């Protein structure tokens, strides 16, 4: 409903039929009882918790259903703050957030490297995991499909187990650049590096 029927909720990281798909590597499904137990343990030690969830203005339809899910938990209050997209982007880049919504664009090693490698300037999540870093380093140069598959399995299992975020849905988000433009390099999620673009002679 949130995406008008254009997306599907995520259980496995990649779609069935893709070279990276592994049916055994799955995101943990909702378990309200277990979640409440964890919240209760936190509250018993430190008291009730209030968390601020920043949403860029265009992401309200996606974020509100998630906030509604969290509202079923006792002892934790999630404050929804809707802010302009430019402000949300700046907050992500500087780490000025408690919870925020963003995404990973692409299914190739460079897309994941740009977004999740600890040394990448596109890693606005400030995520740092040595296993993920090492796996991404290998993936960038690995050409054997079988080895690639094993590396993707290691990467996605580590991400889902580490749970730096909740992966909500999968959608097609195209980026179109007209013919005659060269030097296209990724800067961050879904954004080209405009400093490297140039107009080719026709």
Tab-separated table of C-alpha atoms in Angstrom:
chain	number	residue	atom	x	y	z
A	1	UNK	CA	0.000	0.000	0.000
A	2	UNK	CA	2.793	2.411	0.895
A	3	UNK	CA	4.379	2.165	-2.538
A	4	UNK	CA	1.207	1.876	-4.586
A	5	UNK	CA	1.890	-1.747	-5.394
A	6	UNK	CA	5.264	-1.059	-7.026
A	7	UNK	CA	7.411	-2.780	-4.382
A	8	UNK	CA	7.629	-6.023	-2.454
A	9	UNK	CA	8.637	-6.554	1.162
A	10	UNK	CA	12.040	-8.101	1.703
A	11	UNK	CA	12.670	-11.535	3.148
A	12	UNK	CA	15.754	-12.533	1.149
A	13	UNK	CA	18.213	-9.853	0.106
A	14	UNK	CA	18.023	-10.611	-3.627
A	15	UNK	CA	15.110	-11.749	-5.775
A	16	UNK	CA	14.647	-15.395	-6.637
A	17	UNK	CA	16.330	-16.172	-9.944
A	18	UNK	CA	19.114	-13.616	-9.592
A	19	UNK	CA	22.763	-14.833	-9.475
A	20	UNK	CA	23.087	-13.605	-5.870
A	21	UNK	CA	19.911	-15.232	-4.523
A	22	UNK	CA	20.240	-17.631	-1.596
A	23	UNK	CA	16.979	-18.902	-0.090
A	24	UNK	CA	18.690	-19.822	3.189
A	25	UNK	CA	19.867	-16.283	3.927
A	26	UNK	CA	16.741	-14.573	5.193
A	27	UNK	CA	15.826	-11.534	7.247
A	28	UNK	CA	14.296	-12.331	10.622
A	29	UNK	CA	10.523	-11.919	10.518
A	30	UNK	CA	8.513	-9.884	13.030
A	31	UNK	CA	8.441	-11.359	16.512
A	32	UNK	CA	6.527	-8.935	18.722
A	33	UNK	CA	6.893	-11.076	21.862
A	34	UNK	CA	10.668	-11.283	21.546
A	35	UNK	CA	10.945	-7.582	20.669
A	36	UNK	CA	8.918	-6.652	23.762
A	37	UNK	CA	11.201	-8.803	25.901
A	38	UNK	CA	14.243	-6.884	24.649
A	39	UNK	CA	12.545	-3.540	25.260
A	40	UNK	CA	11.519	-4.630	28.754
A	41	UNK	CA	15.121	-5.556	29.578
A	42	UNK	CA	16.298	-2.129	28.413
A	43	UNK	CA	13.552	-0.268	30.301
A	44	UNK	CA	14.262	-2.194	33.500
A	45	UNK	CA	17.877	-1.004	33.366
A	46	UNK	CA	17.589	2.508	31.928
A	47	UNK	CA	13.926	3.493	31.902
A	48	UNK	CA	11.476	4.221	29.039
A	49	UNK	CA	13.076	5.072	25.708
A	50	UNK	CA	12.189	7.755	23.182
A	51	UNK	CA	13.743	7.515	19.725
A	52	UNK	CA	13.535	10.083	16.940
A	53	UNK	CA	12.820	8.688	13.477
A	54	UNK	CA	13.712	11.170	10.732
A	55	UNK	CA	11.851	10.855	7.461
A	56	UNK	CA	12.429	12.899	4.346
A	57	UNK	CA	9.202	14.448	3.069
A	58	UNK	CA	8.834	12.005	0.173
A	59	UNK	CA	9.291	8.949	2.391
A	60	UNK	CA	6.365	9.405	4.750
A	61	UNK	CA	4.257	6.702	3.084
A	62	UNK	CA	7.077	4.212	3.629
A	63	UNK	CA	8.083	5.258	7.127
A	64	UNK	CA	4.695	5.638	8.784
A	65	UNK	CA	3.749	1.932	8.490
A	66	UNK	CA	7.054	1.021	10.154
A	67	UNK	CA	6.445	3.509	12.973
A	68	UNK	CA	2.979	2.007	13.439
A	69	UNK	CA	4.567	-1.409	13.902
A	70	UNK	CA	6.917	-0.057	16.577
A	71	UNK	CA	4.019	1.685	18.358
A	72	UNK	CA	2.733	-1.744	19.440
A	73	UNK	CA	5.712	-2.056	21.794
A	74	UNK	CA	5.375	-0.803	25.357
A	75	UNK	CA	8.182	1.222	26.940
A	76	UNK	CA	9.454	2.766	23.714
A	77	UNK	CA	8.152	5.876	21.967
A	78	UNK	CA	9.091	6.579	18.346
A	79	UNK	CA	8.785	10.248	17.449
A	80	UNK	CA	8.258	10.750	13.730
A	81	UNK	CA	9.950	13.879	12.375
A	82	UNK	CA	9.287	14.737	8.729
A	83	UNK	CA	11.953	17.026	7.313
A	84	UNK	CA	12.837	18.407	3.846
A	85	UNK	CA	14.763	16.016	1.609
A	86	UNK	CA	17.818	18.305	1.485
A	87	UNK	CA	17.927	18.460	5.285
A	88	UNK	CA	17.547	14.691	5.523
A	89	UNK	CA	20.461	14.211	3.128
A	90	UNK	CA	22.663	16.584	5.105
A	91	UNK	CA	21.743	14.851	8.371
A	92	UNK	CA	22.654	11.460	6.938
A	93	UNK	CA	26.006	12.734	5.686
A	94	UNK	CA	26.923	14.245	9.064
A	95	UNK	CA	25.462	11.511	11.262
A	96	UNK	CA	22.876	13.856	12.724
A	97	UNK	CA	20.161	11.246	13.249
A	98	UNK	CA	19.053	8.442	15.540
A	99	UNK	CA	16.996	6.558	12.954
A	100	UNK	CA	16.508	7.491	9.316
A	101	UNK	CA	15.310	6.018	6.039
A	102	UNK	CA	17.534	5.502	3.033
A	103	UNK	CA	18.343	2.757	0.565
A	104	UNK	CA	20.853	0.757	-1.440
A	105	UNK	CA	20.631	1.134	-5.203
A	106	UNK	CA	21.906	-1.612	-7.478
A	107	UNK	CA	22.903	-5.255	-7.195
A	108	UNK	CA	26.541	-5.057	-8.276
A	109	UNK	CA	29.613	-4.939	-6.005
A	110	UNK	CA	30.250	-1.248	-6.677
A	111	UNK	CA	26.766	-0.268	-5.487
A	112	UNK	CA	27.262	-2.071	-2.191
A	113	UNK	CA	30.863	-0.882	-1.862
A	114	UNK	CA	29.800	2.729	-2.332
A	115	UNK	CA	27.049	2.431	0.263
A	116	UNK	CA	28.443	0.074	2.923
A	117	UNK	CA	32.254	0.027	2.846
A	118	UNK	CA	33.624	1.858	5.877
A	119	UNK	CA	36.045	3.927	3.751
A	120	UNK	CA	33.508	4.985	1.111
A	121	UNK	CA	32.334	8.603	1.102
A	122	UNK	CA	28.910	7.298	0.025
A	123	UNK	CA	28.562	5.376	3.307
A	124	UNK	CA	26.208	7.912	4.891
A	125	UNK	CA	25.123	5.306	7.446
A	126	UNK	CA	28.615	5.409	8.995
A	127	UNK	CA	28.458	1.613	8.986
A	128	UNK	CA	31.682	-0.176	9.879
A	129	UNK	CA	32.011	-3.940	9.743
A	130	UNK	CA	35.434	-5.515	8.958
A	131	UNK	CA	33.852	-8.677	7.522
A	132	UNK	CA	31.653	-6.652	5.172
A	133	UNK	CA	34.650	-4.514	4.146
A	134	UNK	CA	36.817	-7.560	3.379
A	135	UNK	CA	34.035	-9.290	1.445
A	136	UNK	CA	33.329	-6.197	-0.639
A	137	UNK	CA	37.047	-5.808	-1.395
A	138	UNK	CA	37.099	-9.376	-2.748
A	139	UNK	CA	33.851	-8.992	-4.690
A	140	UNK	CA	35.161	-5.995	-6.639
A	141	UNK	CA	37.819	-8.107	-8.343
A	142	UNK	CA	36.310	-11.611	-8.294
A	143	UNK	CA	35.306	-12.932	-11.746
A	144	UNK	CA	34.446	-16.564	-10.925
A	145	UNK	CA	30.618	-16.838	-10.644
A	146	UNK	CA	30.838	-19.558	-7.988
A	147	UNK	CA	33.182	-17.490	-5.855
A	148	UNK	CA	31.008	-14.430	-6.393
A	149	UNK	CA	28.004	-16.386	-5.150
A	150	UNK	CA	29.848	-17.447	-1.984
A	151	UNK	CA	30.971	-13.895	-1.343
A	152	UNK	CA	27.449	-12.513	-1.846
A	153	UNK	CA	26.171	-15.136	0.604
A	154	UNK	CA	28.792	-14.105	3.177
A	155	UNK	CA	28.008	-10.420	2.663
A	156	UNK	CA	24.232	-10.646	2.909
A	157	UNK	CA	24.295	-13.069	5.849
A	158	UNK	CA	26.613	-10.723	7.728
A	159	UNK	CA	24.379	-7.725	6.987
A	160	UNK	CA	21.204	-9.463	8.103
A	161	UNK	CA	22.836	-10.898	11.238
A	162	UNK	CA	24.488	-7.596	12.153
A	163	UNK	CA	21.218	-5.763	11.436
A	164	UNK	CA	22.483	-2.181	11.013
A	165	UNK	CA	18.998	-1.448	9.745
A	166	UNK	CA	15.682	-2.986	8.767
A	167	UNK	CA	15.394	-3.782	5.076
A	168	UNK	CA	11.798	-2.964	4.159
A	169	UNK	CA	11.116	-3.355	0.487
A	170	UNK	CA	12.618	-3.813	-2.956
A	171	UNK	CA	11.729	-1.485	-5.802
A	172	UNK	CA	12.947	-0.550	-9.261
A	173	UNK	CA	14.453	2.960	-9.152
A	174	UNK	CA	15.959	3.811	-12.557
A	175	UNK	CA	18.455	6.600	-13.138
A	176	UNK	CA	18.463	7.938	-16.693
A	177	UNK	CA	21.375	9.864	-18.239
A	178	UNK	CA	21.113	11.064	-21.817
A	179	UNK	CA	23.451	9.949	-24.570
A	180	UNK	CA	26.678	11.887	-25.038
A	181	UNK	CA	27.533	12.032	-21.311
A	182	UNK	CA	30.715	10.243	-20.262
A	183	UNK	CA	32.667	9.763	-17.041
A	184	UNK	CA	29.684	8.381	-15.151
A	185	UNK	CA	30.706	7.263	-11.662
A	186	UNK	CA	28.586	6.595	-8.592
A	187	UNK	CA	28.807	9.140	-5.761
A	188	UNK	CA	26.205	7.745	-3.365
A	189	UNK	CA	22.912	5.874	-3.411
A	190	UNK	CA	21.295	6.579	-6.784
A	191	UNK	CA	23.455	9.678	-7.362
A	192	UNK	CA	26.203	10.139	-9.973
A	193	UNK	CA	29.396	12.028	-9.170
A	194	UNK	CA	28.821	15.248	-11.102
A	195	UNK	CA	32.494	16.232	-10.808
A	196	UNK	CA	33.508	13.406	-13.153
A	197	UNK	CA	30.844	13.912	-15.861
A	198	UNK	CA	31.770	15.380	-19.209
A	199	UNK	CA	30.066	15.878	-22.574
A	200	UNK	CA	31.504	13.702	-25.286
A	201	UNK	CA	31.963	15.077	-28.784
A	202	UNK	CA	29.273	13.860	-31.168
